[in-house]
Each structure stands twice: as C-alpha cells, then as structure tokens.
CSV table of C-alpha atoms in Angstrom, one decimal:
chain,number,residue,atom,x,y,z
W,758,UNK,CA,2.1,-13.1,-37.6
W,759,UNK,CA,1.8,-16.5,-38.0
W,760,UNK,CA,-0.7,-18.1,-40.6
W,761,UNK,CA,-0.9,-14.4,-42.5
W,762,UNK,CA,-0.1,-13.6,-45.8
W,763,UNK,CA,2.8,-11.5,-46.6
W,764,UNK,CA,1.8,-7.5,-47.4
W,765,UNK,CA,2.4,-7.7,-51.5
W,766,UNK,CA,3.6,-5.2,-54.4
W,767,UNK,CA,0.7,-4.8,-56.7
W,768,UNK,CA,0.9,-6.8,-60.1
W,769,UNK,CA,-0.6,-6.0,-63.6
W,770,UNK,CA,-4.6,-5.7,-62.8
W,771,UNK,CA,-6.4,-9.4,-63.1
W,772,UNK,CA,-8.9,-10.4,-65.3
W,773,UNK,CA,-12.4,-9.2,-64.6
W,774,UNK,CA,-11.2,-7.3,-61.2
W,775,UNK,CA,-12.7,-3.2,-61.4
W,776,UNK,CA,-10.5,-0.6,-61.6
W,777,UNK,CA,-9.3,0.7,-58.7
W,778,UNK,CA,-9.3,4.2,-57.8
W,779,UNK,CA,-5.4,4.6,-57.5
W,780,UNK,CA,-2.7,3.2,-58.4
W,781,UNK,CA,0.0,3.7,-55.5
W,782,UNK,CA,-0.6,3.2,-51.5
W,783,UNK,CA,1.5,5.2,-49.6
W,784,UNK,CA,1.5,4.0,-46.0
W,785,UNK,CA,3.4,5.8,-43.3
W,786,UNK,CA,4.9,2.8,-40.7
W,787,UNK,CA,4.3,3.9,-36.6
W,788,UNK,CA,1.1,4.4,-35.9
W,789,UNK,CA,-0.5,4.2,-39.2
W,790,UNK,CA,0.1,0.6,-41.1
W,791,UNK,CA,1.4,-1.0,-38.0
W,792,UNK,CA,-0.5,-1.6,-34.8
W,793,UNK,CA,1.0,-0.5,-31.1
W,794,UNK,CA,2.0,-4.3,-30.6
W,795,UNK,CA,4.3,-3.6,-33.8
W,796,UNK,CA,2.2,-6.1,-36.2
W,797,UNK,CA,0.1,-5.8,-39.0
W,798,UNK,CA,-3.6,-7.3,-38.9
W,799,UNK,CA,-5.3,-10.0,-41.3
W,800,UNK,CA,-7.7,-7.3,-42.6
W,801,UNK,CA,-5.3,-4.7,-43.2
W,802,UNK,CA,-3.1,-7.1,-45.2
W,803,UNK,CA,-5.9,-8.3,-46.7
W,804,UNK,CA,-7.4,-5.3,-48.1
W,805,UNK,CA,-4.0,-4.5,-49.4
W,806,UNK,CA,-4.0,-8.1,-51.1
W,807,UNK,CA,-6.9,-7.1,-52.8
W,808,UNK,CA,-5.9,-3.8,-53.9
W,809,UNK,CA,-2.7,-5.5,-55.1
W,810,UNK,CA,-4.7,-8.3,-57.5
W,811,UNK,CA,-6.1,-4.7,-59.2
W,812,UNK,CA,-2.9,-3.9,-59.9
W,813,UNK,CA,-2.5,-1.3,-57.3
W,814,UNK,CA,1.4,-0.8,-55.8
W,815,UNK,CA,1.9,-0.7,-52.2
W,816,UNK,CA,4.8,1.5,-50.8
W,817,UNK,CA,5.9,2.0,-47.1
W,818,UNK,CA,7.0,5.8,-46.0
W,819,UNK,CA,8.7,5.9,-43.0
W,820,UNK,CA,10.8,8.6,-40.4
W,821,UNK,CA,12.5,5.3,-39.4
W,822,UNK,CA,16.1,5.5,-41.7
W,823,UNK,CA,16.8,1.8,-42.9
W,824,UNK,CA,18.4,0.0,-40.1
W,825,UNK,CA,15.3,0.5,-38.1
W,826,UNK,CA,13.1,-0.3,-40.6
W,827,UNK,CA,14.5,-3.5,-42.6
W,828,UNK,CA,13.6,-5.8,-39.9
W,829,UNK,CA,10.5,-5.4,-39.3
W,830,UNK,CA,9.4,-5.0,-43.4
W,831,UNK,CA,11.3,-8.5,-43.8
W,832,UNK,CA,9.3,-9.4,-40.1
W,833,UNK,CA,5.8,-8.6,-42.1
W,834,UNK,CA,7.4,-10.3,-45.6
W,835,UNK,CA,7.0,-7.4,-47.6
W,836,UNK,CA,9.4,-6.9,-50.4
W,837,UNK,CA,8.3,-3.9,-52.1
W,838,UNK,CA,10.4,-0.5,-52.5
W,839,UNK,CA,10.3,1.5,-49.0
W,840,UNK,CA,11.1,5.5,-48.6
W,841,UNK,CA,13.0,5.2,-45.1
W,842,UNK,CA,14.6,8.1,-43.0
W,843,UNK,CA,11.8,11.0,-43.5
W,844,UNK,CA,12.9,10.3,-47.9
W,845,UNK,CA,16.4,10.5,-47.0
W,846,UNK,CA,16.2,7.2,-48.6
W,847,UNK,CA,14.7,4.5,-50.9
W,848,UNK,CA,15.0,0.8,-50.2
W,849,UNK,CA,14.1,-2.7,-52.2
W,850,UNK,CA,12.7,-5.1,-49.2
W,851,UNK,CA,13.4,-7.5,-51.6
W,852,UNK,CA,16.4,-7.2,-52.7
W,853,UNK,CA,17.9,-5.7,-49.3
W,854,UNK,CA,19.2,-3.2,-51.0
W,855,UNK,CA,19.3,1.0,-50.5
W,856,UNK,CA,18.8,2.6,-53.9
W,857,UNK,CA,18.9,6.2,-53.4
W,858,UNK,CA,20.7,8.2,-50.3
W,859,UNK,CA,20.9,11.9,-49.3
W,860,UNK,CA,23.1,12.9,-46.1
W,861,UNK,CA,22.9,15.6,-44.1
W,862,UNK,CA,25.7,18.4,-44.1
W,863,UNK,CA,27.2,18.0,-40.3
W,864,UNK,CA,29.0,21.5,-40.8
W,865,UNK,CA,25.3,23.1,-41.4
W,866,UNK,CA,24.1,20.7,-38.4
W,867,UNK,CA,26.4,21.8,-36.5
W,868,UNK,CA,25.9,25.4,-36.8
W,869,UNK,CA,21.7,24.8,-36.9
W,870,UNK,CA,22.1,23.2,-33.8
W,871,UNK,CA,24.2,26.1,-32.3
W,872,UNK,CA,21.7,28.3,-32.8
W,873,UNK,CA,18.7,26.5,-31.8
W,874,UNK,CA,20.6,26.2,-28.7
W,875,UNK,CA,21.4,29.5,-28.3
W,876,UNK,CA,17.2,30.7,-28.9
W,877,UNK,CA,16.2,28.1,-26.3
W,878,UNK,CA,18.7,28.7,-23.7
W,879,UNK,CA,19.4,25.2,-22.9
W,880,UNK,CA,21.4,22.2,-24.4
W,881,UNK,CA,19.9,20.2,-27.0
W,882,UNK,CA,20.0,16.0,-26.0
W,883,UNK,CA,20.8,14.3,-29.4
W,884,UNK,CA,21.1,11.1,-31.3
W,885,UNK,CA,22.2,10.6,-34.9
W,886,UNK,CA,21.0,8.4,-37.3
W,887,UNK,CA,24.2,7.5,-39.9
W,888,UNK,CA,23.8,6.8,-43.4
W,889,UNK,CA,23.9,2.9,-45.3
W,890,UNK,CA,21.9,0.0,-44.6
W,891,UNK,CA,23.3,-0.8,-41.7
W,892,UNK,CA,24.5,2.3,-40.0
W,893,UNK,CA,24.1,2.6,-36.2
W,894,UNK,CA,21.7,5.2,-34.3
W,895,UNK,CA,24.1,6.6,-32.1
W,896,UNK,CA,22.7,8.3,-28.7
W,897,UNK,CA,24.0,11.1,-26.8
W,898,UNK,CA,24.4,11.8,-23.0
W,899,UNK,CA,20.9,12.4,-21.6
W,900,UNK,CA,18.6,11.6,-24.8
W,901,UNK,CA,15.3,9.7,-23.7
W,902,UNK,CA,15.2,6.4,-26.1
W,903,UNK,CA,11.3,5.6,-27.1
W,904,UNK,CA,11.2,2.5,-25.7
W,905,UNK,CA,9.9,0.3,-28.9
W,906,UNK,CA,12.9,-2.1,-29.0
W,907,UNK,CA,15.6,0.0,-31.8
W,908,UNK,CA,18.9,-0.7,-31.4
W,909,UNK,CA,21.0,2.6,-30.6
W,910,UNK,CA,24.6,3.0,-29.3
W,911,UNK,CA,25.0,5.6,-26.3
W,912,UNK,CA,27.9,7.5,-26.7
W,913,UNK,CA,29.7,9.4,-23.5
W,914,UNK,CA,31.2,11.8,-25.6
W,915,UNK,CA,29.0,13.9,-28.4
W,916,UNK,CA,32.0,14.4,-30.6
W,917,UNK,CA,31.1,10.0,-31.8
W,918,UNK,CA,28.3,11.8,-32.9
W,919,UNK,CA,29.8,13.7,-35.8
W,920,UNK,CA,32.1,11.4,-36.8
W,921,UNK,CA,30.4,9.7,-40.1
W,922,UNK,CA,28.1,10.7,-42.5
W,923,UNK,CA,24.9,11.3,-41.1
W,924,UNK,CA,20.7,10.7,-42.2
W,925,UNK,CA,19.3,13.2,-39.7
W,926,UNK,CA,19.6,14.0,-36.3
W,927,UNK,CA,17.0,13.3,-33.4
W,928,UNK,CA,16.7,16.3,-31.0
W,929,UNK,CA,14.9,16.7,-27.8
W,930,UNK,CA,15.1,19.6,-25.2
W,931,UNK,CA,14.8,19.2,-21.2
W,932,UNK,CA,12.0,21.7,-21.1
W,933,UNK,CA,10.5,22.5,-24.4
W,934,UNK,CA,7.8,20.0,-26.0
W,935,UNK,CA,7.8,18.6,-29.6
W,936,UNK,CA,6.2,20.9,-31.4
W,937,UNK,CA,7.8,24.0,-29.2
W,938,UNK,CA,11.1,22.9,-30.0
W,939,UNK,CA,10.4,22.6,-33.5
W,940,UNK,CA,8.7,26.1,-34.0
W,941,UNK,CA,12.1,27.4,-31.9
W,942,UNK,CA,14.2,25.5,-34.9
W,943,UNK,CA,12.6,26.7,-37.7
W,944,UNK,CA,12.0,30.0,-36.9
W,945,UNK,CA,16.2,30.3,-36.2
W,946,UNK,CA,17.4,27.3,-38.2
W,947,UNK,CA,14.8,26.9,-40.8
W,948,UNK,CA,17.2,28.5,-43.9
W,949,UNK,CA,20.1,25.4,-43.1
W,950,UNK,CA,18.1,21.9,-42.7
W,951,UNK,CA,14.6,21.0,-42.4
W,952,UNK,CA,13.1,20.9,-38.9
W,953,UNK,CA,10.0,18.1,-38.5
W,954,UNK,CA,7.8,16.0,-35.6
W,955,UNK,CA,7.9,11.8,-36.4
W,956,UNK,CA,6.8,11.1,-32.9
W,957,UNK,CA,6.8,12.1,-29.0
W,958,UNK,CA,10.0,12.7,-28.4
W,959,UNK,CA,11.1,12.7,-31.8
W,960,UNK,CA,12.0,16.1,-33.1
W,961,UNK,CA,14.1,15.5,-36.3
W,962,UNK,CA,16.4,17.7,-38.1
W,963,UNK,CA,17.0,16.7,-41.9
W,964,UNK,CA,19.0,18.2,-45.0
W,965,UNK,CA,17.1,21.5,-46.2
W,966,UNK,CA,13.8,20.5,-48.4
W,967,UNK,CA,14.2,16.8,-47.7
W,968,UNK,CA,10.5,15.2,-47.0
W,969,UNK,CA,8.6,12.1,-47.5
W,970,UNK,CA,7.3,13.9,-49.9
W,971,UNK,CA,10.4,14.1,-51.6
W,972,UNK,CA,11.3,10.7,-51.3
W,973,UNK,CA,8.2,9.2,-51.9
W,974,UNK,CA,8.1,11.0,-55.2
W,975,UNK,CA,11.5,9.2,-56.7
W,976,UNK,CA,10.1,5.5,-55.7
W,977,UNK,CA,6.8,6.5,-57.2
W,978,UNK,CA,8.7,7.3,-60.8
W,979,UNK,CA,10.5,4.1,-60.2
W,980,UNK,CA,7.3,2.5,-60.8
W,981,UNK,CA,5.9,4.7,-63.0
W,982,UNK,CA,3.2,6.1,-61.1
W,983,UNK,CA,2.1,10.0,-60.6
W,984,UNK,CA,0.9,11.7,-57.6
W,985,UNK,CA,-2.7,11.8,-58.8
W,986,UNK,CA,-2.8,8.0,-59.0
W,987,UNK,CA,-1.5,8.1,-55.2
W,988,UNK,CA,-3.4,7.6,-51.9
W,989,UNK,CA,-1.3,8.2,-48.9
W,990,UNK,CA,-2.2,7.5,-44.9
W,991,UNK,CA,-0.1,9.1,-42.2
W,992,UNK,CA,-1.0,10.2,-38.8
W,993,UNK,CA,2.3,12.7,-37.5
W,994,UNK,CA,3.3,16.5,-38.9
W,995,UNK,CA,5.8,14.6,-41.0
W,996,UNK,CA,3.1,13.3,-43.2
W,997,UNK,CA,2.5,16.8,-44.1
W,998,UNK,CA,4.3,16.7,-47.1
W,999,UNK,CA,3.3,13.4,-48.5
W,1000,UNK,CA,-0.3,14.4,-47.8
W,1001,UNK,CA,0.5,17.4,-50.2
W,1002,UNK,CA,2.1,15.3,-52.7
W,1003,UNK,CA,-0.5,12.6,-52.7
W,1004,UNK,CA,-4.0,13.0,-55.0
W,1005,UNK,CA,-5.8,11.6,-51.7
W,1006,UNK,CA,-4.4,12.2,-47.7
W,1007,UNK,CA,-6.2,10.4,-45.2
W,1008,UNK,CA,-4.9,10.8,-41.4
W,1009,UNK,CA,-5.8,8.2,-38.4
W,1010,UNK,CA,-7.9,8.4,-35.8
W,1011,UNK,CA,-5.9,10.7,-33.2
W,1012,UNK,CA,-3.6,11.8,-35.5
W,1013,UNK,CA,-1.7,15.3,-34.9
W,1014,UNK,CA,-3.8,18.2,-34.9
W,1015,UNK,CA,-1.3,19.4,-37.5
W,1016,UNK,CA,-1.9,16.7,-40.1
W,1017,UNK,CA,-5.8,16.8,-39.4
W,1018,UNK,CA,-6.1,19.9,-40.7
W,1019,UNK,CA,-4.7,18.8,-44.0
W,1020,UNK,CA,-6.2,15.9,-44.4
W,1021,UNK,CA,-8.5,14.9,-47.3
W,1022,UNK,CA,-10.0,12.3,-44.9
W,1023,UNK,CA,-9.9,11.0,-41.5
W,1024,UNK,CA,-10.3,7.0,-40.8
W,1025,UNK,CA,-10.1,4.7,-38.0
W,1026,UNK,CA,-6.8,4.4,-35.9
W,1027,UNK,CA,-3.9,2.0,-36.6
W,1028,UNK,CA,-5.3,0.0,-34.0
W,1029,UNK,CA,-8.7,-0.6,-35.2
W,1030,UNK,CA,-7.9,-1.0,-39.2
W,1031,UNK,CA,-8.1,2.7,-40.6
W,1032,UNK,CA,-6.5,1.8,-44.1
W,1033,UNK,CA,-8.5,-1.7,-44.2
W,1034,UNK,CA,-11.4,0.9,-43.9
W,1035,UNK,CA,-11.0,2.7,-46.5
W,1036,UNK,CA,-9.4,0.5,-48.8
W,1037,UNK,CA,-12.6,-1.7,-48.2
W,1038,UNK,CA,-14.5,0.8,-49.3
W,1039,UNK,CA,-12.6,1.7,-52.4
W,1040,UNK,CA,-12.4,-2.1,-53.5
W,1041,UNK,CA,-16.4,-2.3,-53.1
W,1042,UNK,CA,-17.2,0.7,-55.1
C-alpha cells in the first residue's frame, strides 16, 4: 500500500469536471473492491479519486460486522461511512465510530436454528458475531474458519455463544453445501430471521428483513443521496438486495450464479480492476 493514495469520500463537484452519472458508489469489500491479497490497486483507487473530485460519494457494504472490517478500511485510509455486518450496521471510518446497530433476537435464533437442524438431520457448526465496535467472533466446536487472517475466539462449550447480544450467526453443515443449506433454512426458518450466502463457507443467519440493502439505504439518506443516484458492485447472493436497491448493479467476473442473473452489468474480477473498469468508463463519457 505504500506510495497510494487513500480511497476518498466524494466532495462538492470541482470546477469544470462533467457530471457524473451517479452520485453514490456502493462497493461490496471480499472479492469485489479488494483484491485476494487483501489490497486495493492504484487504478481502482484512482478511478474512485476521480469520481470523488465530481462529487461522487464512495460507500463500503460489507457481510464483515465491524470488528472485521475497521482494520482494514483504516489499513486502506478510508474514512467514509461503511454499512458493516450484511446492514446490521453503519460505521464512520473516520471517526471510528458505529452509528446505527440492529441485533439479532437469540430466542428466535435459537428456535430457527432448532429447526433447520431438525430438516437437515445433522448439527449445525456455528460462530457468532456479537454486537459493538469491538465485539469478538466467537467460534463453536467444529466450525471451519476461512483462513483470511479474522480474529475469532473458539469456544468448547456453545452455550458462550448465546451469552451477549448478537449481529448474526455464521452456519455451516458437515454435509450440506452453501447454498443447500441455505434453501434448507429458508424454506423451514425463513418466517424468524433472514437466511443469506457472503462466502464459501459462510452461510449467515440475520434478524428477519435485514440486508445490505437495508443498511445501505440509511447511510445513503445520511448523505442525502437516493437509490437512483446509486451504482452498486458486488459479486456473492448477498448483494442481491443492494443490487435491487441500487439504480445500476454490476457483479464481477465469477460472481455467483445467483447475483449474475440480477445483474445490470457484469465487469472484470476484483483481481483484474472490474470497478476501475467501469468507473473509467463512466468518467470518460
């Protein structure tokens, strides 16, 4: 990261720049606006630096809840506002500081995760993400970590697990894949929380109608910008949402099959500049 600018909230529109198309980028984190080494390249921040001189606002949407994401926005300098924890919750980078928070209900949890259980005949393996700035990702016995570095606590006995207030729970199951075990949630669990795919191995279970959508839409009126003025890039089923919020969805190279078909627009991968891409294009028209 050394020698590259900062990633930048978008100021008042300069003096003889053209208008850009939109007014908001929404850019999911993994696998979208960050490379698979974890960093951010000189042309993506770039074409977001340009964007950003035509007035154009620049807003990270993650899955990751806060504690897994402060770090690396303050890593890539970017101070903006960040939706964090699938829109459980908004965040100032700048001012290190969570402004809005939703929890999940651990009695409906618990009961949603009895009866996914019970439909897939086996034990679900869990971690739990608690709620505040700094609250710990806490593993259960037998969860597979995802090997990118997050801190997490293993826990012997699940009961550690329920013992604060909770963001959302990550499930896995010893047979069933991603998107198996989610249909299997929803279709038993689906009237208690909100079942969604972030990542392999990351099957999360949310409060009912919470999305990035969601959360994207309260830092959005924070800076007084509407969804038509939005262009959002994402590349897991959990962009879903944000994709329908957003005037303008475009998914990465590779993305899920799920959030291709929804998409407005398909660029490049994280790993070969897709937003820089289209962002380059939009600044040249």
């Amino acid at each position: 990261m050394s020698g590259e600018p900062g990633l930048v909230r978008g100021p008042e529109g300069s003096a003889g720049e053209r208008p850009f198309p939109y007014r908001l980028i929404a850019t999911d984190l993994d696998g979208t606006l960050l490379r698979e080494d974890g960093t951010v390249s000189s042309r993506t921040r770039a074409a977001l630096a340009g964007a950003a001189r035509r007035g154009v606002a620049h807003i990270v949407v993650t899955g990751r809840a806060v504690p897994w994401t402060k770090d690396v926005l303050a890593g890539l300098g970017y101070t903006g506002l960040a939706v964090c924890g699938q829109g459980a919750q908004v965040y100032d980078a700048g001012a290190e500081r969570v402004l809005t928070s939703v929890t999940l209900d651990r009695q409906l949890a618990r009961l949603a995760v009895s009866k996914i259980e019970a439909e897939t005949g086996d034990a679900l393996l869990i971690a739990a993400s608690q709620g505040g700035a700094d609250g710990d990702v806490l593993v259960g016995p037998g969860y597979r970590e995802q090997g990118k570095g997050l801190p997490a606590v293993r826990c012997a006995d699940m009961e550690e697990l329920w013992a604060a207030p909770l963001n959302k729970l990550y499930l896995q199951h010893p047979r069933l894949s991603d998107d198996a075990l989610a249909k299997a949630a929803r279709e038993v669990a689906g009237d208690l929380v909100s079942i969604t795919v972030s990542g392999e191995d990351l099957v999360e279970m949310l409060p009912l109608g919470l999305s990035k959508a969601k959360g994207l839409a309260i830092a959005a009126r924070r800076l007084g910008v509407s969804a038509r003025e939005t262009i959002a890039f994402g590349d897991m089923p959990n962009d879903v949402p944000m994709f329908g919020w957003a005037a303008h969805g475009v998914a990465m190279a590779g993305a899920h099959p799920e959030l291709l078909a929804v998409a407005d627009e398909i660029t490049a991968s994280n790993d070969a500049d897709g937003i820089a891409v289209v962002l380059e294009r939009l600044l040249a028209q």
